[in-house]
PDB file of C-alpha atoms in Angstrom:
ATOM      1  CA  UNK A 787       0.083   0.022   0.078  1.00 45.00           C
ATOM      2  CA  UNK A 788       2.849   2.368   0.881  1.00 44.00           C
ATOM      3  CA  UNK A 789       4.672   1.617  -2.270  1.00 46.00           C
ATOM      4  CA  UNK A 790       1.433   2.321  -4.283  1.00 46.00           C
ATOM      5  CA  UNK A 791       1.198   5.593  -2.532  1.00 45.00           C
ATOM      6  CA  UNK A 792       4.659   6.474  -3.182  1.00 46.00           C
ATOM      7  CA  UNK A 793       4.432   5.658  -6.722  1.00 45.00           C
ATOM      8  CA  UNK A 794       1.295   7.662  -7.042  1.00 45.00           C
ATOM      9  CA  UNK A 795       2.905  10.673  -5.493  1.00 43.00           C
ATOM     10  CA  UNK A 796       5.944  10.353  -7.783  1.00 45.00           C
ATOM     11  CA  UNK A 797       3.627  10.017 -10.747  1.00 47.00           C
ATOM     12  CA  UNK A 798       1.775  13.189  -9.627  1.00 46.00           C
ATOM     13  CA  UNK A 799       4.944  14.971  -9.117  1.00 49.00           C
ATOM     14  CA  UNK A 800       6.403  14.150 -12.567  1.00 46.00           C
ATOM     15  CA  UNK A 801       3.985  16.261 -14.574  1.00 47.00           C
ATOM     16  CA  UNK A 802       4.594  19.367 -12.292  1.00 44.00           C
ATOM     17  CA  UNK A 803       8.171  18.816 -12.699  1.00 44.00           C
ATOM     18  CA  UNK A 804       7.794  18.601 -16.357  1.00 46.00           C
ATOM     19  CA  UNK A 805       5.762  21.825 -16.476  1.00 50.00           C
ATOM     20  CA  UNK A 806       8.181  23.596 -14.352  1.00 48.00           C
ATOM     21  CA  UNK A 807      11.015  22.707 -16.921  1.00 51.00           C
ATOM     22  CA  UNK A 808       8.847  24.006 -19.717  1.00 54.00           C
ATOM     23  CA  UNK A 809       8.195  27.227 -17.837  1.00 57.00           C
ATOM     24  CA  UNK A 810      11.967  27.652 -17.070  1.00 58.00           C
ATOM     25  CA  UNK A 811      12.752  26.816 -20.894  1.00 58.00           C
ATOM     26  CA  UNK A 812      10.128  29.443 -21.806  1.00 55.00           C
ATOM     27  CA  UNK A 813      11.543  32.044 -19.543  1.00 51.00           C
ATOM     28  CA  UNK A 814      15.045  31.442 -21.004  1.00 55.00           C
ATOM     29  CA  UNK A 815      13.832  31.673 -24.473  1.00 55.00           C
ATOM     30  CA  UNK A 816      12.004  34.971 -23.635  1.00 53.00           C
ATOM     31  CA  UNK A 817      15.240  36.368 -22.155  1.00 48.00           C
ATOM     32  CA  UNK A 818      17.200  35.338 -25.174  1.00 53.00           C
ATOM     33  CA  UNK A 819      14.687  37.233 -27.328  1.00 51.00           C
ATOM     34  CA  UNK A 820      15.082  40.284 -25.408  1.00 48.00           C
ATOM     35  CA  UNK A 821      18.799  40.008 -25.661  1.00 50.00           C
ATOM     36  CA  UNK A 822      18.680  39.403 -29.401  1.00 50.00           C
ATOM     37  CA  UNK A 823      18.558  42.512 -31.516  1.00 49.00           C
ATOM     38  CA  UNK A 824      16.572  42.150 -34.692  1.00 50.00           C
ATOM     39  CA  UNK A 825      18.907  43.234 -37.508  1.00 49.00           C
ATOM     40  CA  UNK A 826      16.817  44.524 -40.469  1.00 59.00           C
ATOM     41  CA  UNK A 827      18.150  46.785 -43.152  1.00 62.00           C
ATOM     42  CA  UNK A 828      16.030  49.947 -43.464  1.00 61.00           C
ATOM     43  CA  UNK A 829      14.484  50.685 -46.941  1.00 73.00           C
ATOM     44  CA  UNK A 830      16.322  53.159 -49.113  1.00 68.00           C
ATOM     45  CA  UNK A 831      13.630  55.577 -48.977  1.00 73.00           C
ATOM     46  CA  UNK A 832      13.781  55.703 -45.226  1.00 76.00           C
ATOM     47  CA  UNK A 833      17.520  56.044 -45.184  1.00 71.00           C
ATOM     48  CA  UNK A 834      17.453  58.674 -47.759  1.00 68.00           C
ATOM     49  CA  UNK A 835      14.788  60.938 -45.902  1.00 74.00           C
ATOM     50  CA  UNK A 836      16.404  60.487 -42.549  1.00 72.00           C
ATOM     51  CA  UNK A 837      20.051  60.786 -43.259  1.00 71.00           C
ATOM     52  CA  UNK A 838      20.687  62.126 -46.925  1.00 73.00           C
ATOM     53  CA  UNK A 839      17.747  64.636 -47.466  1.00 77.00           C
ATOM     54  CA  UNK A 840      18.079  66.861 -44.394  1.00 81.00           C
ATOM     55  CA  UNK A 841      21.842  67.813 -45.116  1.00 79.00           C
ATOM     56  CA  UNK A 842      20.899  68.622 -48.840  1.00 85.00           C
ATOM     57  CA  UNK A 843      18.043  70.777 -47.620  1.00 87.00           C
ATOM     58  CA  UNK A 844      20.410  72.555 -45.190  1.00 86.00           C
ATOM     59  CA  UNK A 845      23.107  73.025 -47.945  1.00 85.00           C
ATOM     60  CA  UNK A 846      20.297  74.267 -50.386  1.00 88.00           C
ATOM     61  CA  UNK A 847      18.897  76.749 -47.783  1.00 92.00           C
ATOM     62  CA  UNK A 848      22.508  78.227 -47.221  1.00 88.00           C
ATOM     63  CA  UNK A 849      23.139  78.729 -50.894  1.00 88.00           C
ATOM     64  CA  UNK A 850      19.680  80.310 -51.292  1.00 92.00           C
ATOM     65  CA  UNK A 851      20.379  82.725 -48.411  1.00 91.00           C
ATOM     66  CA  UNK A 852      23.863  83.477 -49.709  1.00 88.00           C
ATOM     67  CA  UNK A 853      22.643  84.230 -53.161  1.00 87.00           C
ATOM     68  CA  UNK A 854      19.785  86.433 -51.904  1.00 90.00           C
ATOM     69  CA  UNK A 855      22.283  88.404 -49.725  1.00 88.00           C
ATOM     70  CA  UNK A 856      24.472  89.077 -52.933  1.00 87.00           C
ATOM     71  CA  UNK A 857      21.436  90.102 -54.952  1.00 90.00           C
ATOM     72  CA  UNK A 858      20.430  92.458 -52.131  1.00 87.00           C
ATOM     73  CA  UNK A 859      24.020  93.902 -52.263  1.00 83.00           C
ATOM     74  CA  UNK A 860      24.290  94.129 -48.473  1.00 83.00           C
ATOM     75  CA  UNK A 861      28.021  94.617 -48.929  1.00 83.00           C
ATOM     76  CA  UNK A 862      30.524  95.172 -51.684  1.00 82.00           C
ATOM     77  CA  UNK A 863      30.953  92.288 -54.148  1.00 78.00           C
ATOM     78  CA  UNK A 864      34.633  91.936 -53.269  1.00 81.00           C
ATOM     79  CA  UNK A 865      33.674  91.303 -49.611  1.00 85.00           C
ATOM     80  CA  UNK A 866      30.780  88.641 -50.437  1.00 88.00           C
ATOM     81  CA  UNK A 867      31.258  86.937 -53.748  1.00 89.00           C
ATOM     82  CA  UNK A 868      28.410  85.015 -55.209  1.00 89.00           C
ATOM     83  CA  UNK A 869      28.397  81.313 -55.025  1.00 89.00           C
ATOM     84  CA  UNK A 870      28.962  81.199 -58.663  1.00 90.00           C
ATOM     85  CA  UNK A 871      32.310  83.119 -58.249  1.00 90.00           C
ATOM     86  CA  UNK A 872      33.389  80.320 -55.584  1.00 90.00           C
ATOM     87  CA  UNK A 873      32.430  77.643 -58.117  1.00 92.00           C
ATOM     88  CA  UNK A 874      34.469  79.199 -60.727  1.00 91.00           C
ATOM     89  CA  UNK A 875      37.294  79.043 -58.330  1.00 91.00           C
ATOM     90  CA  UNK A 876      36.768  75.368 -57.736  1.00 91.00           C
ATOM     91  CA  UNK A 877      36.750  74.736 -61.442  1.00 92.00           C
ATOM     92  CA  UNK A 878      40.038  76.711 -61.877  1.00 91.00           C
ATOM     93  CA  UNK A 879      41.743  74.828 -59.181  1.00 90.00           C
ATOM     94  CA  UNK A 880      40.501  71.407 -60.416  1.00 91.00           C
ATOM     95  CA  UNK A 881      41.515  72.187 -64.071  1.00 91.00           C
ATOM     96  CA  UNK A 882      44.985  73.208 -62.899  1.00 89.00           C
ATOM     97  CA  UNK A 883      45.266  69.986 -60.895  1.00 86.00           C
ATOM     98  CA  UNK A 884      45.815  71.702 -57.655  1.00 89.00           C
ATOM     99  CA  UNK A 885      42.489  71.206 -55.810  1.00 91.00           C
ATOM    100  CA  UNK A 886      43.319  67.648 -54.660  1.00 92.00           C
ATOM    101  CA  UNK A 887      46.845  68.710 -53.963  1.00 92.00           C
ATOM    102  CA  UNK A 888      45.634  71.399 -51.479  1.00 92.00           C
ATOM    103  CA  UNK A 889      43.304  68.852 -49.686  1.00 93.00           C
ATOM    104  CA  UNK A 890      45.879  65.968 -49.646  1.00 93.00           C
ATOM    105  CA  UNK A 891      48.567  68.198 -48.205  1.00 92.00           C
ATOM    106  CA  UNK A 892      46.658  69.060 -45.161  1.00 93.00           C
ATOM    107  CA  UNK A 893      44.795  65.735 -44.769  1.00 94.00           C
ATOM    108  CA  UNK A 894      47.987  63.673 -44.842  1.00 93.00           C
ATOM    109  CA  UNK A 895      49.706  65.955 -42.184  1.00 92.00           C
ATOM    110  CA  UNK A 896      46.657  66.145 -39.978  1.00 92.00           C
ATOM    111  CA  UNK A 897      45.995  62.316 -40.072  1.00 93.00           C
ATOM    112  CA  UNK A 898      49.665  61.349 -39.522  1.00 94.00           C
ATOM    113  CA  UNK A 899      49.961  64.005 -36.747  1.00 93.00           C
ATOM    114  CA  UNK A 900      46.860  62.715 -35.027  1.00 94.00           C
ATOM    115  CA  UNK A 901      48.092  59.083 -35.206  1.00 94.00           C
ATOM    116  CA  UNK A 902      51.258  60.211 -33.405  1.00 94.00           C
ATOM    117  CA  UNK A 903      49.178  61.966 -30.808  1.00 93.00           C
ATOM    118  CA  UNK A 904      47.222  58.833 -30.338  1.00 93.00           C
ATOM    119  CA  UNK A 905      50.306  56.693 -29.846  1.00 94.00           C
ATOM    120  CA  UNK A 906      51.487  59.205 -27.239  1.00 94.00           C
ATOM    121  CA  UNK A 907      48.390  60.266 -25.537  1.00 92.00           C
ATOM    122  CA  UNK A 908      46.841  56.778 -25.073  1.00 91.00           C
ATOM    123  CA  UNK A 909      49.555  55.523 -22.744  1.00 91.00           C
ATOM    124  CA  UNK A 910      49.924  58.739 -20.964  1.00 92.00           C
ATOM    125  CA  UNK A 911      46.377  58.982 -20.230  1.00 89.00           C
ATOM    126  CA  UNK A 912      46.389  55.674 -18.822  1.00 87.00           C
ATOM    127  CA  UNK A 913      49.440  56.553 -16.726  1.00 89.00           C
ATOM    128  CA  UNK A 914      47.899  59.551 -15.307  1.00 89.00           C
ATOM    129  CA  UNK A 915      44.523  57.767 -14.677  1.00 86.00           C
ATOM    130  CA  UNK A 916      46.046  54.741 -12.806  1.00 81.00           C
ATOM    131  CA  UNK A 917      48.944  56.216 -10.929  1.00 85.00           C
ATOM    132  CA  UNK A 918      48.187  58.869  -8.375  1.00 87.00           C
ATOM    133  CA  UNK A 919      51.453  60.465  -8.093  1.00 90.00           C
ATOM    134  CA  UNK A 920      51.639  61.041 -11.794  1.00 87.00           C
ATOM    135  CA  UNK A 921      48.086  62.348 -11.914  1.00 88.00           C
ATOM    136  CA  UNK A 922      49.077  64.817  -9.127  1.00 90.00           C
ATOM    137  CA  UNK A 923      52.188  65.897 -11.084  1.00 89.00           C
ATOM    138  CA  UNK A 924      50.968  65.870 -14.634  1.00 89.00           C
ATOM    139  CA  UNK A 925      47.198  66.168 -14.506  1.00 86.00           C
ATOM    140  CA  UNK A 926      47.082  69.953 -13.979  1.00 88.00           C
ATOM    141  CA  UNK A 927      49.587  70.537 -16.756  1.00 89.00           C
ATOM    142  CA  UNK A 928      47.634  68.426 -19.187  1.00 87.00           C
ATOM    143  CA  UNK A 929      44.419  70.578 -18.353  1.00 86.00           C
ATOM    144  CA  UNK A 930      46.462  73.847 -18.747  1.00 87.00           C
ATOM    145  CA  UNK A 931      47.770  72.638 -22.117  1.00 86.00           C
ATOM    146  CA  UNK A 932      44.498  71.630 -23.351  1.00 83.00           C
ATOM    147  CA  UNK A 933      43.054  75.130 -22.592  1.00 84.00           C
ATOM    148  CA  UNK A 934      46.039  76.849 -24.328  1.00 85.00           C
ATOM    149  CA  UNK A 935      45.319  77.981 -27.832  1.00 84.00           C
ATOM    150  CA  UNK A 936      47.246  75.883 -30.298  1.00 81.00           C
ATOM    151  CA  UNK A 937      48.266  78.905 -32.403  1.00 84.00           C
ATOM    152  CA  UNK A 938      50.479  79.972 -29.377  1.00 87.00           C
ATOM    153  CA  UNK A 939      52.793  77.054 -30.137  1.00 88.00           C
ATOM    154  CA  UNK A 940      53.397  77.952 -33.824  1.00 89.00           C
ATOM    155  CA  UNK A 941      56.037  80.844 -33.150  1.00 89.00           C
ATOM    156  CA  UNK A 942      58.121  78.573 -30.672  1.00 90.00           C
ATOM    157  CA  UNK A 943      57.854  75.634 -32.943  1.00 90.00           C
ATOM    158  CA  UNK A 944      59.176  77.627 -35.993  1.00 89.00           C
ATOM    159  CA  UNK A 945      62.013  78.916 -33.869  1.00 89.00           C
ATOM    160  CA  UNK A 946      62.939  75.495 -32.570  1.00 90.00           C
ATOM    161  CA  UNK A 947      62.400  73.334 -35.603  1.00 88.00           C
ATOM    162  CA  UNK A 948      62.430  75.669 -38.601  1.00 85.00           C
ATOM    163  CA  UNK A 949      59.949  75.854 -41.430  1.00 85.00           C
ATOM    164  CA  UNK A 950      59.379  72.249 -42.101  1.00 87.00           C
ATOM    165  CA  UNK A 951      56.917  69.405 -41.555  1.00 87.00           C
ATOM    166  CA  UNK A 952      58.489  68.581 -38.198  1.00 89.00           C
ATOM    167  CA  UNK A 953      57.246  71.955 -36.962  1.00 90.00           C
ATOM    168  CA  UNK A 954      53.645  71.225 -38.118  1.00 91.00           C
ATOM    169  CA  UNK A 955      53.706  67.832 -36.433  1.00 93.00           C
ATOM    170  CA  UNK A 956      55.036  69.297 -33.122  1.00 92.00           C
ATOM    171  CA  UNK A 957      52.052  71.871 -33.174  1.00 92.00           C
ATOM    172  CA  UNK A 958      49.597  69.182 -33.704  1.00 93.00           C
ATOM    173  CA  UNK A 959      50.951  66.974 -31.052  1.00 92.00           C
ATOM    174  CA  UNK A 960      50.925  69.836 -28.466  1.00 90.00           C
ATOM    175  CA  UNK A 961      47.463  70.595 -29.513  1.00 88.00           C
ATOM    176  CA  UNK A 962      45.930  66.999 -29.575  1.00 91.00           C
ATOM    177  CA  UNK A 963      47.965  64.984 -27.000  1.00 92.00           C
ATOM    178  CA  UNK A 964      46.327  66.690 -23.858  1.00 92.00           C
ATOM    179  CA  UNK A 965      42.848  66.126 -25.226  1.00 90.00           C
ATOM    180  CA  UNK A 966      43.400  62.576 -25.994  1.00 92.00           C
ATOM    181  CA  UNK A 967      45.099  61.877 -22.596  1.00 91.00           C
ATOM    182  CA  UNK A 968      42.344  63.806 -20.568  1.00 90.00           C
ATOM    183  CA  UNK A 969      39.487  62.097 -22.483  1.00 89.00           C
ATOM    184  CA  UNK A 970      41.015  58.704 -21.379  1.00 87.00           C
ATOM    185  CA  UNK A 971      41.410  59.896 -17.880  1.00 88.00           C
ATOM    186  CA  UNK A 972      37.917  60.919 -17.834  1.00 86.00           C
ATOM    187  CA  UNK A 973      36.826  57.479 -19.114  1.00 83.00           C
ATOM    188  CA  UNK A 974      38.756  55.670 -16.563  1.00 82.00           C
ATOM    189  CA  UNK A 975      37.300  57.798 -13.749  1.00 80.00           C
ATOM    190  CA  UNK A 976      33.838  56.717 -14.816  1.00 79.00           C
ATOM    191  CA  UNK A 977      34.540  52.885 -14.672  1.00 76.00           C
ATOM    192  CA  UNK A 978      32.352  51.369 -11.965  1.00 72.00           C
ATOM    193  CA  UNK A 979      34.381  50.169  -9.024  1.00 73.00           C
ATOM    194  CA  UNK A 980      32.408  46.828  -9.318  1.00 74.00           C
ATOM    195  CA  UNK A 981      34.085  46.079 -12.660  1.00 68.00           C
ATOM    196  CA  UNK A 982      37.458  46.494 -11.160  1.00 66.00           C
ATOM    197  CA  UNK A 983      36.589  44.268  -8.245  1.00 68.00           C
ATOM    198  CA  UNK A 984      35.223  41.670 -10.626  1.00 70.00           C
ATOM    199  CA  UNK A 985      38.243  41.824 -12.740  1.00 68.00           C
ATOM    200  CA  UNK A 986      40.437  41.427  -9.663  1.00 69.00           C
ATOM    201  CA  UNK A 987      38.306  38.440  -8.515  1.00 71.00           C
ATOM    202  CA  UNK A 988      39.027  36.775 -11.869  1.00 72.00           C
ATOM    203  CA  UNK A 989      42.703  37.511 -11.796  1.00 65.00           C
ATOM    204  CA  UNK A 990      42.753  40.345 -14.282  1.00 63.00           C
ATOM    205  CA  UNK A 991      45.207  42.652 -12.568  1.00 64.00           C
ATOM    206  CA  UNK A 992      48.008  44.871 -13.650  1.00 61.00           C
ATOM    207  CA  UNK A 993      48.296  45.168 -17.436  1.00 65.00           C
ATOM    208  CA  UNK A 994      45.693  42.425 -18.021  1.00 64.00           C
ATOM    209  CA  UNK A 995      43.186  44.242 -15.995  1.00 64.00           C
ATOM    210  CA  UNK A 996      43.886  47.435 -17.766  1.00 67.00           C
ATOM    211  CA  UNK A 997      43.451  45.773 -21.341  1.00 69.00           C
ATOM    212  CA  UNK A 998      40.548  43.659 -20.471  1.00 66.00           C
ATOM    213  CA  UNK A 999      38.672  45.685 -17.996  1.00 73.00           C
ATOM    214  CA  UNK A1000      39.665  49.256 -17.811  1.00 73.00           C
ATOM    215  CA  UNK A1001      40.033  50.147 -21.523  1.00 72.00           C
ATOM    216  CA  UNK A1002      36.782  48.609 -22.655  1.00 77.00           C
ATOM    217  CA  UNK A1003      34.756  50.233 -19.885  1.00 75.00           C
ATOM    218  CA  UNK A1004      36.399  53.633 -20.508  1.00 77.00           C
ATOM    219  CA  UNK A1005      35.774  53.591 -24.371  1.00 82.00           C
ATOM    220  CA  UNK A1006      32.928  56.170 -24.175  1.00 82.00           C
ATOM    221  CA  UNK A1007      35.063  58.762 -22.550  1.00 83.00           C
ATOM    222  CA  UNK A1008      38.101  57.704 -24.627  1.00 86.00           C
ATOM    223  CA  UNK A1009      36.190  58.022 -27.877  1.00 88.00           C
ATOM    224  CA  UNK A1010      35.123  61.716 -26.951  1.00 87.00           C
ATOM    225  CA  UNK A1011      38.892  62.474 -26.107  1.00 87.00           C
ATOM    226  CA  UNK A1012      39.714  61.147 -29.529  1.00 90.00           C
ATOM    227  CA  UNK A1013      36.993  63.328 -31.395  1.00 90.00           C
ATOM    228  CA  UNK A1014      38.255  66.316 -29.435  1.00 89.00           C
ATOM    229  CA  UNK A1015      41.756  65.477 -30.267  1.00 89.00           C
ATOM    230  CA  UNK A1016      41.197  65.208 -33.853  1.00 92.00           C
ATOM    231  CA  UNK A1017      39.366  68.663 -33.800  1.00 90.00           C
ATOM    232  CA  UNK A1018      42.460  70.145 -31.959  1.00 89.00           C
ATOM    233  CA  UNK A1019      44.773  68.468 -34.450  1.00 90.00           C
ATOM    234  CA  UNK A1020      43.003  69.937 -37.432  1.00 92.00           C
ATOM    235  CA  UNK A1021      42.729  73.412 -35.821  1.00 90.00           C
ATOM    236  CA  UNK A1022      46.419  73.320 -34.895  1.00 89.00           C
ATOM    237  CA  UNK A1023      47.370  72.422 -38.445  1.00 91.00           C
ATOM    238  CA  UNK A1024      45.298  75.002 -39.975  1.00 92.00           C
ATOM    239  CA  UNK A1025      46.801  77.677 -37.662  1.00 89.00           C
ATOM    240  CA  UNK A1026      50.321  76.614 -38.413  1.00 90.00           C
ATOM    241  CA  UNK A1027      49.780  76.517 -42.178  1.00 90.00           C
ATOM    242  CA  UNK A1028      48.475  79.953 -42.099  1.00 90.00           C
ATOM    243  CA  UNK A1029      51.085  81.529 -40.024  1.00 88.00           C
ATOM    244  CA  UNK A1030      54.240  79.458 -41.392  1.00 84.00           C
ATOM    245  CA  UNK A1031      54.955  79.897 -44.994  1.00 78.00           C
ATOM    246  CA  UNK A1032      57.514  78.174 -47.081  1.00 77.00           C
ATOM    247  CA  UNK A1033      57.885  76.650 -50.540  1.00 76.00           C
ATOM    248  CA  UNK A1034      59.303  73.562 -48.901  1.00 77.00           C
ATOM    249  CA  UNK A1035      55.897  73.177 -47.106  1.00 82.00           C
ATOM    250  CA  UNK A1036      53.699  73.042 -49.928  1.00 82.00           C
ATOM    251  CA  UNK A1037      50.287  74.636 -50.187  1.00 87.00           C
ATOM    252  CA  UNK A1038      47.738  73.111 -47.790  1.00 89.00           C
ATOM    253  CA  UNK A1039      44.205  74.512 -46.842  1.00 92.00           C
ATOM    254  CA  UNK A1040      45.606  76.880 -44.380  1.00 91.00           C
ATOM    255  CA  UNK A1041      47.987  78.351 -46.734  1.00 91.00           C
ATOM    256  CA  UNK A1042      45.520  78.570 -49.415  1.00 92.00           C
ATOM    257  CA  UNK A1043      43.337  80.750 -46.991  1.00 92.00           C
ATOM    258  CA  UNK A1044      46.302  82.933 -46.344  1.00 91.00           C
ATOM    259  CA  UNK A1045      47.079  83.220 -49.984  1.00 91.00           C
ATOM    260  CA  UNK A1046      43.496  84.230 -50.544  1.00 91.00           C
ATOM    261  CA  UNK A1047      43.780  87.104 -48.067  1.00 90.00           C
ATOM    262  CA  UNK A1048      47.160  88.163 -49.360  1.00 90.00           C
ATOM    263  CA  UNK A1049      45.623  88.365 -52.907  1.00 89.00           C
ATOM    264  CA  UNK A1050      42.454  90.105 -51.623  1.00 88.00           C
ATOM    265  CA  UNK A1051      40.516  87.261 -53.418  1.00 89.00           C
ATOM    266  CA  UNK A1052      37.418  86.438 -51.398  1.00 92.00           C
ATOM    267  CA  UNK A1053      36.381  83.492 -53.764  1.00 91.00           C
ATOM    268  CA  UNK A1054      39.755  81.836 -52.813  1.00 93.00           C
ATOM    269  CA  UNK A1055      39.161  82.573 -49.033  1.00 93.00           C
ATOM    270  CA  UNK A1056      35.738  81.119 -49.363  1.00 93.00           C
ATOM    271  CA  UNK A1057      36.904  78.178 -51.121  1.00 92.00           C
ATOM    272  CA  UNK A1058      39.605  77.285 -48.580  1.00 93.00           C
ATOM    273  CA  UNK A1059      36.967  77.718 -45.792  1.00 93.00           C
ATOM    274  CA  UNK A1060      34.549  75.316 -47.526  1.00 92.00           C
ATOM    275  CA  UNK A1061      37.222  72.741 -48.047  1.00 93.00           C
ATOM    276  CA  UNK A1062      38.386  72.990 -44.374  1.00 93.00           C
ATOM    277  CA  UNK A1063      34.895  72.449 -43.313  1.00 91.00           C
ATOM    278  CA  UNK A1064      34.248  69.556 -45.801  1.00 91.00           C
ATOM    279  CA  UNK A1065      37.300  67.695 -44.662  1.00 92.00           C
ATOM    280  CA  UNK A1066      36.265  68.082 -40.848  1.00 88.00           C
ATOM    281  CA  UNK A1067      32.740  66.720 -41.694  1.00 87.00           C
ATOM    282  CA  UNK A1068      34.072  63.910 -43.826  1.00 89.00           C
ATOM    283  CA  UNK A1069      36.622  62.758 -41.236  1.00 90.00           C
ATOM    284  CA  UNK A1070      33.706  62.754 -38.437  1.00 86.00           C
ATOM    285  CA  UNK A1071      31.439  60.743 -40.730  1.00 85.00           C
ATOM    286  CA  UNK A1072      33.956  58.220 -42.118  1.00 87.00           C
ATOM    287  CA  UNK A1073      35.750  57.554 -38.996  1.00 88.00           C
ATOM    288  CA  UNK A1074      34.339  58.758 -35.656  1.00 86.00           C
ATOM    289  CA  UNK A1075      30.574  58.342 -36.353  1.00 84.00           C
ATOM    290  CA  UNK A1076      31.067  54.593 -37.218  1.00 85.00           C
ATOM    291  CA  UNK A1077      33.295  54.121 -34.074  1.00 85.00           C
ATOM    292  CA  UNK A1078      30.576  55.733 -31.838  1.00 82.00           C
ATOM    293  CA  UNK A1079      27.828  53.636 -33.385  1.00 82.00           C
ATOM    294  CA  UNK A1080      30.010  50.574 -32.645  1.00 84.00           C
ATOM    295  CA  UNK A1081      30.525  51.405 -28.980  1.00 80.00           C
ATOM    296  CA  UNK A1082      26.844  52.306 -28.482  1.00 77.00           C
ATOM    297  CA  UNK A1083      25.766  49.112 -30.222  1.00 78.00           C
ATOM    298  CA  UNK A1084      28.292  46.990 -28.117  1.00 75.00           C
ATOM    299  CA  UNK A1085      26.520  48.249 -25.137  1.00 71.00           C
ATOM    300  CA  UNK A1086      23.029  47.676 -26.236  1.00 66.00           C
ATOM    301  CA  UNK A1087      22.311  51.488 -26.639  1.00 63.00           C
ATOM    302  CA  UNK A1088      21.799  51.490 -30.398  1.00 62.00           C
ATOM    303  CA  UNK A1089      19.549  49.199 -32.215  1.00 55.00           C
ATOM    304  CA  UNK A1090      20.708  48.040 -35.713  1.00 53.00           C
ATOM    305  CA  UNK A1091      18.892  49.344 -38.623  1.00 48.00           C
TER     306      UNK A1091
END
């Protein structure tokens, strides 16, 4: 009789256990569904209307307002040239084969100088963030250098290094390294202490902890420092090219701007300004925006579309 009751109880418990296992499996499946991001390519019309059409409208409005101001003769024509005059300057530079040369001279210097600043600023930022004595000694200096206008470094760089590419790179480094280092320091300071304790528990200490725990967790702040570092690199380079002039340096966008001022040619000045702006926007769209989307997506903050 007892054995019969026991078997009855066991038989009665079996379906309950089975149902509990099914509920658990369903719960796990639901959690997996929440974690899984549905990747679906947006239609071309949606992409065009959201990402391509607004900039086109903005540029068209600027050109319209510009042309209206020219027609209204708000100032002398030599001070505010018509868009067509700037376009003629673009065509002339293109036909002479100098347009791409202007762009490449500055872009190659800017990117190489930024990479050099990246190599120097990253370990410097980690050192300042992780070593208290170094932070106390160098931290205020980095903040001061970051607030110093980069154009102030051009005269001493010319005197120290002469009119050559080394002078250009020195100005870029002095402008960009503090921003990159401070961005990484800010990112490291925002790493939750729980991450560091979990890393130490799993044996991730020293360089391993820095590489596997600190750097990935500090990526948002580090990326912000990189964007600011590039902005400082580009502005520093433009200041150096405007002030320092030599045939050995070639003609970059900054020198093109200065040549337009010297020749009293506002179409050339506007051309240089537009090219400087276009390069800055292109670098952000091609390099930093994809990096930013990747960081956000890896943290579940951006849905693929």
